XYZ file of C-alpha atoms in Angstrom:
102
model
C 60.535 82.361 160.477
C 58.675 84.740 158.326
C 60.139 86.900 155.599
C 59.651 90.066 157.637
C 61.697 88.651 160.544
C 64.520 87.785 158.162
C 64.446 91.290 156.648
C 64.606 92.929 160.070
C 67.566 90.758 161.058
C 69.344 91.466 157.784
C 68.708 95.175 158.142
C 70.085 95.267 161.662
C 73.148 93.167 160.804
C 74.112 95.110 157.669
C 73.465 98.597 159.027
C 76.498 100.668 159.766
C 77.138 102.205 163.200
C 76.054 105.635 161.958
C 72.536 104.407 161.122
C 72.274 102.536 164.400
C 73.382 105.529 166.481
C 71.069 107.831 164.527
C 68.139 105.514 165.205
C 68.942 105.321 168.921
C 69.345 109.093 169.236
C 66.083 109.626 167.363
C 64.225 107.340 169.737
C 65.864 108.984 172.762
C 64.864 112.477 171.671
C 61.324 111.273 170.919
C 61.038 109.721 174.375
C 62.233 112.928 176.025
C 59.740 114.936 173.987
C 56.926 112.509 174.892
C 57.753 112.784 178.594
C 57.957 116.587 178.452
C 54.710 116.975 176.516
C 52.903 114.582 178.844
C 54.160 116.517 181.870
C 52.964 119.836 180.440
C 49.554 118.433 179.504
C 49.029 116.805 182.894
C 50.106 119.894 184.858
C 47.765 122.149 182.865
C 44.839 119.724 183.012
C 45.156 119.095 186.762
C 44.694 122.749 187.661
C 41.166 123.837 186.670
C 41.832 127.623 186.625
C 44.509 127.004 183.982
C 41.865 125.755 181.566
C 40.230 129.178 181.438
C 43.407 131.016 180.378
C 43.942 131.180 176.608
C 47.722 130.948 176.940
C 47.495 127.679 178.886
C 44.964 126.247 176.436
C 47.274 127.086 173.517
C 50.217 125.505 175.331
C 48.152 122.381 175.925
C 47.157 122.233 172.239
C 50.779 122.639 171.123
C 51.832 119.924 173.562
C 49.150 117.597 172.180
C 50.475 118.182 168.662
C 54.016 117.536 169.861
C 52.868 114.378 171.626
C 51.301 112.968 168.461
C 54.275 113.968 166.288
C 56.785 112.421 168.678
C 54.773 109.205 168.769
C 54.826 108.960 164.978
C 58.560 109.699 164.825
C 59.210 107.030 167.464
C 57.584 104.339 165.318
C 59.043 105.516 161.982
C 61.445 102.568 161.733
C 58.543 100.127 161.973
C 56.488 101.890 159.310
C 59.151 102.392 156.641
C 60.573 99.517 154.586
C 64.242 98.617 155.065
C 66.785 100.450 152.896
C 67.128 98.949 149.441
C 63.746 97.260 149.553
C 61.120 98.482 147.128
C 57.632 99.635 147.972
C 56.420 97.383 145.152
C 56.386 94.495 147.622
C 53.804 96.334 149.700
C 51.790 97.608 146.706
C 51.566 94.746 144.185
C 49.172 96.647 141.883
C 51.849 99.172 140.970
C 53.956 97.838 138.106
C 56.286 100.773 137.565
C 58.388 102.817 139.901
C 58.381 106.612 139.963
C 61.690 106.703 138.077
C 60.255 104.779 135.111
C 57.672 107.517 134.483
C 60.307 110.216 133.997
């Protein structure tokens, strides 16, 4: 077992129900947004006359931005360190925290 597996298990076991429900609802809303954006993009791209209309091209661009944003929000829990853990573990060259500079 690696240290990261232990941290993930500790984080999941010590998290309160509010954090767990917030994480689940966040992932659910991201999935719904991903499905909706993908549907809009595919329906606009399938119909060739839609690609000539500026309104449809703008809608497709907005949907692409929403698709990328929703993907990032979906994986936020994997990117961020667990609560209470310092970023100094990930950046060993930094010797002081932000609060020590104030």
